[in-house]
Short mmCIF file of C-alpha atoms in Angstrom, two decimals:
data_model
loop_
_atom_site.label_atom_id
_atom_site.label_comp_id
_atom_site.label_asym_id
_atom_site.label_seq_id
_atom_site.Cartn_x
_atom_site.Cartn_y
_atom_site.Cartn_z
CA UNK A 1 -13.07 17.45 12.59
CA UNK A 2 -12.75 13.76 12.84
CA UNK A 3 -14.35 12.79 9.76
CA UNK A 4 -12.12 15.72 7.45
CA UNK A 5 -9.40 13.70 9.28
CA UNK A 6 -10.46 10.53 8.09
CA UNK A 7 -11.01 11.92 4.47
CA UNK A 8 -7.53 12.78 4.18
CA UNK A 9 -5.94 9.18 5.95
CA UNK A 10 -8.03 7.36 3.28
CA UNK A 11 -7.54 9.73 0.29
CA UNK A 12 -5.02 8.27 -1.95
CA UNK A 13 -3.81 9.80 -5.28
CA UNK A 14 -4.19 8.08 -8.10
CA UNK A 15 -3.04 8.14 -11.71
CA UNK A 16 -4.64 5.91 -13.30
CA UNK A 17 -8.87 5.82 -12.94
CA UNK A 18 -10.25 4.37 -9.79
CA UNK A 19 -11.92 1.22 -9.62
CA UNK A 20 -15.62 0.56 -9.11
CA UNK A 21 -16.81 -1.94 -6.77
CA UNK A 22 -19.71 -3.96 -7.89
CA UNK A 23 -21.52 -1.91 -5.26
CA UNK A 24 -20.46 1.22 -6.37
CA UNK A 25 -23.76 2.46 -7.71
CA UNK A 26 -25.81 1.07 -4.72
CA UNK A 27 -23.37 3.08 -2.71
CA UNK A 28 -24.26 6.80 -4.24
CA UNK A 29 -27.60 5.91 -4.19
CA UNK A 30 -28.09 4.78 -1.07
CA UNK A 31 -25.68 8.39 0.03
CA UNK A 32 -22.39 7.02 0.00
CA UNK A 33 -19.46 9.94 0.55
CA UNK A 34 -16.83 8.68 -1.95
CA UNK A 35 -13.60 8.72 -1.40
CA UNK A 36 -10.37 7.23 -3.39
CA UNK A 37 -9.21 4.32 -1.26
CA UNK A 38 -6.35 1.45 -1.78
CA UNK A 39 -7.02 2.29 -5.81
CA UNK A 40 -10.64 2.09 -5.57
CA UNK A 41 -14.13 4.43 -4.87
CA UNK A 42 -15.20 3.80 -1.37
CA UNK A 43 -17.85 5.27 0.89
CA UNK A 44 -16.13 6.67 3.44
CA UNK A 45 -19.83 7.38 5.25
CA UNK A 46 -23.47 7.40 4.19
CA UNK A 47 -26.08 10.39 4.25
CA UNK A 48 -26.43 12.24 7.56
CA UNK A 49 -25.04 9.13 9.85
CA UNK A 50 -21.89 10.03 11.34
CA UNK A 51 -18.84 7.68 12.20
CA UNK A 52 -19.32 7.63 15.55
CA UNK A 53 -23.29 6.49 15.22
CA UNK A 54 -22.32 3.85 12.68
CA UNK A 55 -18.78 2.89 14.83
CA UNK A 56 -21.70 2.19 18.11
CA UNK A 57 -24.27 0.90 15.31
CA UNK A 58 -21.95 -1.94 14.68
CA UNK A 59 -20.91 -2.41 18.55
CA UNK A 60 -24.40 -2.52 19.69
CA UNK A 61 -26.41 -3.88 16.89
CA UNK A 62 -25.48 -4.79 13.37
CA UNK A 63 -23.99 -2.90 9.97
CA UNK A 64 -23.24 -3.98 6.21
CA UNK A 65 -19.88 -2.92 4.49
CA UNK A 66 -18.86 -3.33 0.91
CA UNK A 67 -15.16 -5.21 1.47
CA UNK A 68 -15.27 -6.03 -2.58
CA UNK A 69 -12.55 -4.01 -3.15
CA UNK A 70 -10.37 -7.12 -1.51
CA UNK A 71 -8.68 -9.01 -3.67
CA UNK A 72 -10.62 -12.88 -3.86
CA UNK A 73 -7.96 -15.73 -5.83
CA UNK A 74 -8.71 -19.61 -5.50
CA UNK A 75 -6.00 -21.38 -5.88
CA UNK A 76 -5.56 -25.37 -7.27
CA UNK A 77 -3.80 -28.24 -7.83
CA UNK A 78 -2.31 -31.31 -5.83
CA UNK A 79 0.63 -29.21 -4.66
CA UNK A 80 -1.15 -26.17 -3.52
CA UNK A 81 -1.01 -26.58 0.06
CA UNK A 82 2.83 -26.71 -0.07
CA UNK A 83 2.73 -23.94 -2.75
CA UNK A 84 1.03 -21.50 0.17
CA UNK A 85 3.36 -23.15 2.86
CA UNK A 86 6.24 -21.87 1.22
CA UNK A 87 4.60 -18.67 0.47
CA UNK A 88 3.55 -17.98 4.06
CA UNK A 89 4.83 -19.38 7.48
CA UNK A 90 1.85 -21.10 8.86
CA UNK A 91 0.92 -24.68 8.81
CA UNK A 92 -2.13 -25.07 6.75
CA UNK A 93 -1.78 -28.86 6.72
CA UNK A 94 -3.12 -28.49 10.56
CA UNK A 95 -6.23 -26.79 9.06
CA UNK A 96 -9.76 -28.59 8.83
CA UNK A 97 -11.27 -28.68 5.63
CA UNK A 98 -13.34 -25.09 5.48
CA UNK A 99 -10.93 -23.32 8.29
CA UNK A 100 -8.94 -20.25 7.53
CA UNK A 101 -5.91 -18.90 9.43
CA UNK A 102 -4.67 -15.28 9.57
CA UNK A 103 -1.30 -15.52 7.78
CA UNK A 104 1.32 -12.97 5.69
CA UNK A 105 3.24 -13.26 2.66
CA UNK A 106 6.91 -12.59 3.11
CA UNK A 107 9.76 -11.49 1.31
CA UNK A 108 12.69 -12.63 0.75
CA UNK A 109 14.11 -10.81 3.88
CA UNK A 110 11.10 -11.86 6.20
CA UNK A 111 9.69 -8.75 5.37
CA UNK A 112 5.46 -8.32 5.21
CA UNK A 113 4.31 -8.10 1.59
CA UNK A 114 0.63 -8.51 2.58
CA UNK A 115 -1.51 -9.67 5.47
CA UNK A 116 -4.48 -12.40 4.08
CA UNK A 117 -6.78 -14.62 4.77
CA UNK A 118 -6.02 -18.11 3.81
CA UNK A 119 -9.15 -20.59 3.37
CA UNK A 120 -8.79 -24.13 3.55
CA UNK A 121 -11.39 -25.91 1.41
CA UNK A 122 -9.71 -29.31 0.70
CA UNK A 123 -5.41 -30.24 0.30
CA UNK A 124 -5.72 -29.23 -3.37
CA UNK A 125 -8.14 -26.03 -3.19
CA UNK A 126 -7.14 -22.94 -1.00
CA UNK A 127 -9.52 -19.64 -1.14
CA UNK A 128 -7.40 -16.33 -0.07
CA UNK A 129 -8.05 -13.19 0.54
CA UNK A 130 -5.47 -10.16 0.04
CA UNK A 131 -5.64 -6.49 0.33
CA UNK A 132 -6.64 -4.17 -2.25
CA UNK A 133 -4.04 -1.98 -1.86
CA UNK A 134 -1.58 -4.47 -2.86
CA UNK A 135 -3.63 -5.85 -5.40
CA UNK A 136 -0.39 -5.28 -7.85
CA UNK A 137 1.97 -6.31 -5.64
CA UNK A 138 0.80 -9.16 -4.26
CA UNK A 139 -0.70 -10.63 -7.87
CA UNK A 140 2.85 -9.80 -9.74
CA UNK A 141 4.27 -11.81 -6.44
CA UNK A 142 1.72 -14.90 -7.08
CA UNK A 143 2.65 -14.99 -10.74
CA UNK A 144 6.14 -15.04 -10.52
CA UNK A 145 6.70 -17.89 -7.45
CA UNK A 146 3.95 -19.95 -9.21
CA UNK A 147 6.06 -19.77 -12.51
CA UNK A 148 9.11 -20.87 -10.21
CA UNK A 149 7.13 -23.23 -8.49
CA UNK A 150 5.55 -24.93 -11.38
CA UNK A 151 9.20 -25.26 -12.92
CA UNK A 152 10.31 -27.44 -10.18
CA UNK A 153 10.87 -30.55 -9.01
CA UNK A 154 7.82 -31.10 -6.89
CA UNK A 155 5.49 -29.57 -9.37
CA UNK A 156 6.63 -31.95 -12.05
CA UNK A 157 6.30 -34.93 -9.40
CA UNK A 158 2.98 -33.79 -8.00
CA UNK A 159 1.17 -31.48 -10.39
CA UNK A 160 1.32 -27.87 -10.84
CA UNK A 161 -1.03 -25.34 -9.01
CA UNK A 162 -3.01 -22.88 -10.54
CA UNK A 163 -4.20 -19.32 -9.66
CA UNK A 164 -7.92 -18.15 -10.53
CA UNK A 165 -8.28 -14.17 -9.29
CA UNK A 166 -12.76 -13.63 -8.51
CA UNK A 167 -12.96 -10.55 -10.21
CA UNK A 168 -16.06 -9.12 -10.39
CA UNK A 169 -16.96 -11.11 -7.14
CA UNK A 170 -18.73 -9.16 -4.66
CA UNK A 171 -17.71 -9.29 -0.59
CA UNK A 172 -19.38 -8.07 1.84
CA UNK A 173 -18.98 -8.11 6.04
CA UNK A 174 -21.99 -8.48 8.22
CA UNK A 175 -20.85 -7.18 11.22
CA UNK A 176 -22.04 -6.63 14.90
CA UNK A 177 -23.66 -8.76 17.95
CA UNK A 178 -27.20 -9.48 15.85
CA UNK A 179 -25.54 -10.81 12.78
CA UNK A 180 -25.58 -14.25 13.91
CA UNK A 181 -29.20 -13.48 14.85
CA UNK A 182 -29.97 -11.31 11.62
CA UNK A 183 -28.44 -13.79 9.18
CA UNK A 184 -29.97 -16.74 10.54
CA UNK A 185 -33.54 -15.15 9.98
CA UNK A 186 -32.37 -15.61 6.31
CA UNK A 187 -31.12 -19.38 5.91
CA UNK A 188 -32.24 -22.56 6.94
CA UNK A 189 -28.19 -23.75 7.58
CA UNK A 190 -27.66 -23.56 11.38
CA UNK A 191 -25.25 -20.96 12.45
CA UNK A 192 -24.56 -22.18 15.58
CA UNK A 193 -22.67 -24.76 14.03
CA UNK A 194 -20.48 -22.25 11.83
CA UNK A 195 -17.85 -21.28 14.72
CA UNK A 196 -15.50 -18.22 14.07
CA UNK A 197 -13.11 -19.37 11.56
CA UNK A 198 -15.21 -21.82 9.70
CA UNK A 199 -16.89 -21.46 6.56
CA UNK A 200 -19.07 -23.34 4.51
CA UNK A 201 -21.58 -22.54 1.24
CA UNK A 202 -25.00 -21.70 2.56
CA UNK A 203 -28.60 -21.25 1.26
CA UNK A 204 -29.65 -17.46 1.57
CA UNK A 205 -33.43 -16.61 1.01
CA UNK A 206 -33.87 -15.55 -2.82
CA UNK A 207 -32.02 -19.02 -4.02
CA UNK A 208 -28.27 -18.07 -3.45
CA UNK A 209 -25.93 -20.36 -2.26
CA UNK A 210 -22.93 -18.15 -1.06
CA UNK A 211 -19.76 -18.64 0.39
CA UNK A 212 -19.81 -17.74 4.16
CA UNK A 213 -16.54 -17.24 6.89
CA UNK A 214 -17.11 -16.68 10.26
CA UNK A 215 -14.99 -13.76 11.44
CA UNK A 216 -14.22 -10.45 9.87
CA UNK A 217 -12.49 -6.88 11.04
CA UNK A 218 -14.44 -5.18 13.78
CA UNK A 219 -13.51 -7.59 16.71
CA UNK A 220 -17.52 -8.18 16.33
CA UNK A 221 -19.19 -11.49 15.59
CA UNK A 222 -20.11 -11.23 11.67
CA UNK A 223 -19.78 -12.74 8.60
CA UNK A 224 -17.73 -12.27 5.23
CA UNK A 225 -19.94 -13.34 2.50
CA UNK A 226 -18.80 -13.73 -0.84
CA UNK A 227 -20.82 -13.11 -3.97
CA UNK A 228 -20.71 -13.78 -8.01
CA UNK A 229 -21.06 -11.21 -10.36
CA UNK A 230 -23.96 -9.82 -11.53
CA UNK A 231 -25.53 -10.73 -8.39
CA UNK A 232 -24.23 -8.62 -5.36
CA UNK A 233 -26.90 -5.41 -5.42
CA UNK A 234 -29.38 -8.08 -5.77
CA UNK A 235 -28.07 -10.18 -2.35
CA UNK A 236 -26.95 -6.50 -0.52
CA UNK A 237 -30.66 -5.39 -1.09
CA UNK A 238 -32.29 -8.44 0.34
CA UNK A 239 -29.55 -8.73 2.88
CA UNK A 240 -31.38 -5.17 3.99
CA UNK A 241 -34.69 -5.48 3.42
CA UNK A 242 -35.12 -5.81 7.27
CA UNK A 243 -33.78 -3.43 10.21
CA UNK A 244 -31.80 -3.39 12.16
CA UNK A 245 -28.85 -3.47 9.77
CA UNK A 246 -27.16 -0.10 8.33
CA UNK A 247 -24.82 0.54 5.67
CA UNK A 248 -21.54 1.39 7.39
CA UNK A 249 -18.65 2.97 5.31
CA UNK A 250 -14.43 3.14 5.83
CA UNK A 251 -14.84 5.93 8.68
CA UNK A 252 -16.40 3.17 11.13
CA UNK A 253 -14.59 0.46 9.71
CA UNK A 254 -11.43 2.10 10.67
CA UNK A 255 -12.26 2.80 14.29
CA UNK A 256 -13.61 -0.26 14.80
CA UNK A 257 -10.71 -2.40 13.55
CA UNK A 258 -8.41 -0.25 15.53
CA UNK A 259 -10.67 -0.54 18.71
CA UNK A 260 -9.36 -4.75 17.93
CA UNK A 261 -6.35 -4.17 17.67
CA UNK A 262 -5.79 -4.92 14.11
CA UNK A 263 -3.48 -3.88 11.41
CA UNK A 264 -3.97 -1.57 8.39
CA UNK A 265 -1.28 -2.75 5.90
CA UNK A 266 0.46 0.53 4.98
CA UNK A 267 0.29 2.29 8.11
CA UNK A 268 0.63 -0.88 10.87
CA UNK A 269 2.43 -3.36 8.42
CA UNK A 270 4.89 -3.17 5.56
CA UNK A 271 7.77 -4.97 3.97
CA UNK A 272 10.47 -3.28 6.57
CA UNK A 273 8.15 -5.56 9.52
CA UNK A 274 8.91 -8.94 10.04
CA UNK A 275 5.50 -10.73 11.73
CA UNK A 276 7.25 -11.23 15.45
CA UNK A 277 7.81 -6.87 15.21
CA UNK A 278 4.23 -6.80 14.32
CA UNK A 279 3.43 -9.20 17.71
CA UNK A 280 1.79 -11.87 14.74
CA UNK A 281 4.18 -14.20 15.89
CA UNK A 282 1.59 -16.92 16.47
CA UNK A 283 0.96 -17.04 12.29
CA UNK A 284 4.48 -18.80 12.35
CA UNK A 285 3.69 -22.49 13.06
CA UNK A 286 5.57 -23.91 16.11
CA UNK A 287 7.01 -26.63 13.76
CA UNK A 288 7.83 -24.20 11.05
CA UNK A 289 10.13 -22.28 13.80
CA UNK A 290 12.29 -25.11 13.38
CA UNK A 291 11.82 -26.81 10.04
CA UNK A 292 11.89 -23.17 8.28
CA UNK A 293 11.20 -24.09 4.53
CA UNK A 294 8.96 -20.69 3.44
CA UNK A 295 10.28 -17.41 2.09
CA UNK A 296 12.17 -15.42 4.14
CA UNK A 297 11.92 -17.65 7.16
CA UNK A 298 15.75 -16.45 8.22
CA UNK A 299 14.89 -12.79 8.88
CA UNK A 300 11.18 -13.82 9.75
CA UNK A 301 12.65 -15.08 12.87
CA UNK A 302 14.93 -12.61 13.90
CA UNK A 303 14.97 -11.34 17.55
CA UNK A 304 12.98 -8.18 17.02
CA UNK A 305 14.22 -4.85 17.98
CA UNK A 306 10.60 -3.38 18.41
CA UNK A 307 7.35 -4.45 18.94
CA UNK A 308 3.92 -3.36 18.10
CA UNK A 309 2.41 -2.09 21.51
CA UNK A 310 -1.20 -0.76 21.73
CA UNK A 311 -1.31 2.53 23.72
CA UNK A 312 -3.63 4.84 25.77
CA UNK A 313 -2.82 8.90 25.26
CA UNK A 314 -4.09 11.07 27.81
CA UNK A 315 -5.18 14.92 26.14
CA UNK A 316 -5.58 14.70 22.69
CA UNK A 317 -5.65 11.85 20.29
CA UNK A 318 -2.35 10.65 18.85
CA UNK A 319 -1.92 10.42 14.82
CA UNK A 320 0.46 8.06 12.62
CA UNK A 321 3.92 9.50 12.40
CA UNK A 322 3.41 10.63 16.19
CA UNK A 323 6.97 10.57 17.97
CA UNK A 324 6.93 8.46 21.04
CA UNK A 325 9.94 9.18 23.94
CA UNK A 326 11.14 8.27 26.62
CA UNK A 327 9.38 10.13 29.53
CA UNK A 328 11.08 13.20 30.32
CA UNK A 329 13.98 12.55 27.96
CA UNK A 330 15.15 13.07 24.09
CA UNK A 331 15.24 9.41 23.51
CA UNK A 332 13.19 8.35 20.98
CA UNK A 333 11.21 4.75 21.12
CA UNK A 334 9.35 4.82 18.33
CA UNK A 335 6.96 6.08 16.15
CA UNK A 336 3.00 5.44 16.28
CA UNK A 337 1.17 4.25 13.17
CA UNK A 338 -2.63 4.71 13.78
CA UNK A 339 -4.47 6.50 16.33
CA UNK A 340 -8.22 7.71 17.11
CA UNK A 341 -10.34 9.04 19.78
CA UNK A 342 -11.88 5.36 20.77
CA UNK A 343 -16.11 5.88 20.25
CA UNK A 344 -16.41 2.89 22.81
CA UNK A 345 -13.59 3.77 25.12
CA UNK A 346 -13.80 7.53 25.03
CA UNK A 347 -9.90 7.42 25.49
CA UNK A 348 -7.62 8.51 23.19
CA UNK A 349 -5.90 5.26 21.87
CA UNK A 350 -3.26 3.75 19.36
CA UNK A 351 -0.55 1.47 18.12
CA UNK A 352 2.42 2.06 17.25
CA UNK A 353 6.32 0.25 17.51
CA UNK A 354 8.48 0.94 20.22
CA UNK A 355 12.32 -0.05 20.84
CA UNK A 356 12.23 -3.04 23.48
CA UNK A 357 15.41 -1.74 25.21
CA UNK A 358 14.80 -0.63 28.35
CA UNK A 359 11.51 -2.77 28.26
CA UNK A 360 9.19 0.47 27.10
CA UNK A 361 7.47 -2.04 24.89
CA UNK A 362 5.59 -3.70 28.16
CA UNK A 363 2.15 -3.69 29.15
CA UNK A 364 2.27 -0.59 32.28
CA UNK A 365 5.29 1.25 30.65
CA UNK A 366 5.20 5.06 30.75
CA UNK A 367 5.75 6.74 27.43
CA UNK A 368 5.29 10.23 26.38
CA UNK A 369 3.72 10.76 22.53
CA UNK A 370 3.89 14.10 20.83
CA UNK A 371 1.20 15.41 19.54
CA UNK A 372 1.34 18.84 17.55
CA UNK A 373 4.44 19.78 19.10
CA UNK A 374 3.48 19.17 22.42
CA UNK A 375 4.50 15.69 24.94
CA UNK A 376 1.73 14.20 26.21
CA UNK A 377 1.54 11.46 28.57
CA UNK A 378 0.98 7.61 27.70
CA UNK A 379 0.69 4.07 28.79
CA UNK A 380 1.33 0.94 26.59
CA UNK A 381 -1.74 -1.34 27.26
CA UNK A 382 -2.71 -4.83 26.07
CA UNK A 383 -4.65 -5.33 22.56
CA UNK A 384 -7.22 -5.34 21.34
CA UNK A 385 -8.52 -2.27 23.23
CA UNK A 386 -12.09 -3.63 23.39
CA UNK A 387 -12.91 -7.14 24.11
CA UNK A 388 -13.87 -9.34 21.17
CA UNK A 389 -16.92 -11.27 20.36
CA UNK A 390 -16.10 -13.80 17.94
CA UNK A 391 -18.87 -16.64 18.41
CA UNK A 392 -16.43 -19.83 19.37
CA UNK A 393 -19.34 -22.18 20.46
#
């Protein structure tokens, strides 16, 4: 019942063809249930190996996903720093060389075009990563401010900044509590050193030299590797050769990220939610509060009427769309945007946004969610649901 749930969250329509990962073939042969996803063919599970074994696989051990359908861009040039500062509201000059930062793209209301991962290699080379959902949006948005960027004043002073999109690059996210240990079986470059966050290009048995970030979208330790073409079934196989890692496909990844409290742009996040809704507050720099100077920084920083609140359902599991109220009333508070029966938990949890009048959006607030036409009892609790394990050193 679950997973003919899952197949119909992450079915999408499409009209034009679907695109291929460069794992797409390794996927069918290897058992992969296909399903359309954000534009693209993605195994929702493999073989006989049910969500819930591969959403405890990851917790307890280690699992392999296929993330290439994210969008991968590089961007250059002496004013690209500033370029993604204006862009985004957080203060990448504070980043280390080889540190990335959670951040958003705006809009010109303060509005969430995309959530992304924003790479710091050096002041004059930035590698992001965006969804693949929003692969249109977010590349039509890149063209166009670079254009108006490039045509100013401080691009004509400084030098321009230039966009280079990986396609054809492969990603993938090794994920779990023996990554650290499984990956470091494979390089010589000590991982101990590589703290979540950090990146750097490192040796991989076979003579790769891949690019390698600390962190990923379980809550897990793990590792987002990225990979040129031509050589990503080649890397994924020898990434396998040894147990205990297992493929693990969109059913897992979906539980798991929600287990951490994260966001799934188009159900959690949109351009109607301004970050300090969405409780990302902390991607706005404390200086950039004040200075403002990035897209949309006005209604960015608008006292929010709601807030994302994570929230435990007794009875049955709670869905997106699910109505939350008021206990024992016909007021309404808000609306919940994802929601599973927790593998790790076995409670039924979720997010969703909820009106802070009254204070319902608090940690110990008593709600009441319906679920198929029937109120069922709640409790907003702190996120993420399940402790992390992000290797900090």
């Amino acid at each position: 019942m679950f997973l003919r749930s899952l197949v119909r969250r992450f079915a999408t329509s499409a009209t034009e063809p679907l695109r291929k990962t460069p794992l797409y073939d390794f996927h069918v042969q290897n058992g992969g249930k296909m399903v359309p996803f954000a534009g693209y063919s993605m195994p929702l599970s493999y073989g006989d190996v049910g969500q819930v074994a591969s959403h405890n696989h990851v917790r307890n051990s280690v699992g392999l996903f296929d993330v290439g359908h994210m969008v991968q861009s590089n961007f250059r040039g002496p004013t690209a720093q500033p370029f993604l500062e204006w862009l985004t509201p957080s203060p990448l000059g504070a980043l280390s060389p080889y540190s990335s930062t959670l951040s958003v793209l705006l809009n010109q209301n303060g509005g969430i075009i995309d959530d992304t991962i924003i790479t710091k290699h050096a002041e004059d080379a930035f590698y992001v990563v965006t969804n693949a959902g929003r692969r249109e949006r977010d590349l039509g948005w890149f063209s166009e401010k670079i254009d108006e960027w490039n045509n100013g004043e401080r691009a004509k002073r400084d030098g321009p900044v230039e966009m280079e999109v990986l396609d054809g690059w492969g990603l993938v996210a090794l994920q779990g509590p023996l990554a650290s240990t499984y990956l470091q079986s494979l390089t010589s470059f000590d991982l101990r050193t590589l703290t979540f966050g950090k990146s750097a290009w490192i040796p991989i048995d076979g003579g790769y030299t891949l690019h390698v970030a600390r962190g990923g979208y379980t809550g897990e330790d793990g590792f987002e590797i990225s990979i040129p073409p031509q050589s990503t079934e080649e890397v994924v196989r020898d990434l396998l050769s040894r147990n205990p890692v297992q493929l693990t496909g969109l059913g897992a990844r979906d539980s798991l990220r929600l287990e951490a409290g994260m966001c799934l742009y188009g159900q959690d996040l949109d351009e109607e939610t301004t970050p300090l809704e969405a409780g990302l507050g902390w991607v706005v720099g404390k200086e950039r509060k004040a200075a403002g100077g990035f897209i949309g920084f006005e209604g960015a920083l608008k006292t929010p009427t709601r807030r994302r609140v994570g929230l435990e359902v007794e009875g049955a599991p709670a869905r997106q769309g699910a109505k939350i109220y008021s206990p024992g009333t016909d007021v309404l508070l808000g609306v919940v945007t994802s929601g599973i029966p927790s593998p790790t938990l076995g409670k039924n949890i979720a997010m969703g946004y909820v009106s802070v009048e009254g204070g319902k959006h608090k940690k110990g607030a008593e709600v009441e969610v319906e679920v198929r036409g029937k109120r069922r009892q709640a409790k907003v609790i702190g996120m993420p649901f399940v402790p992390t394990g992000y290797w900090r050193g």
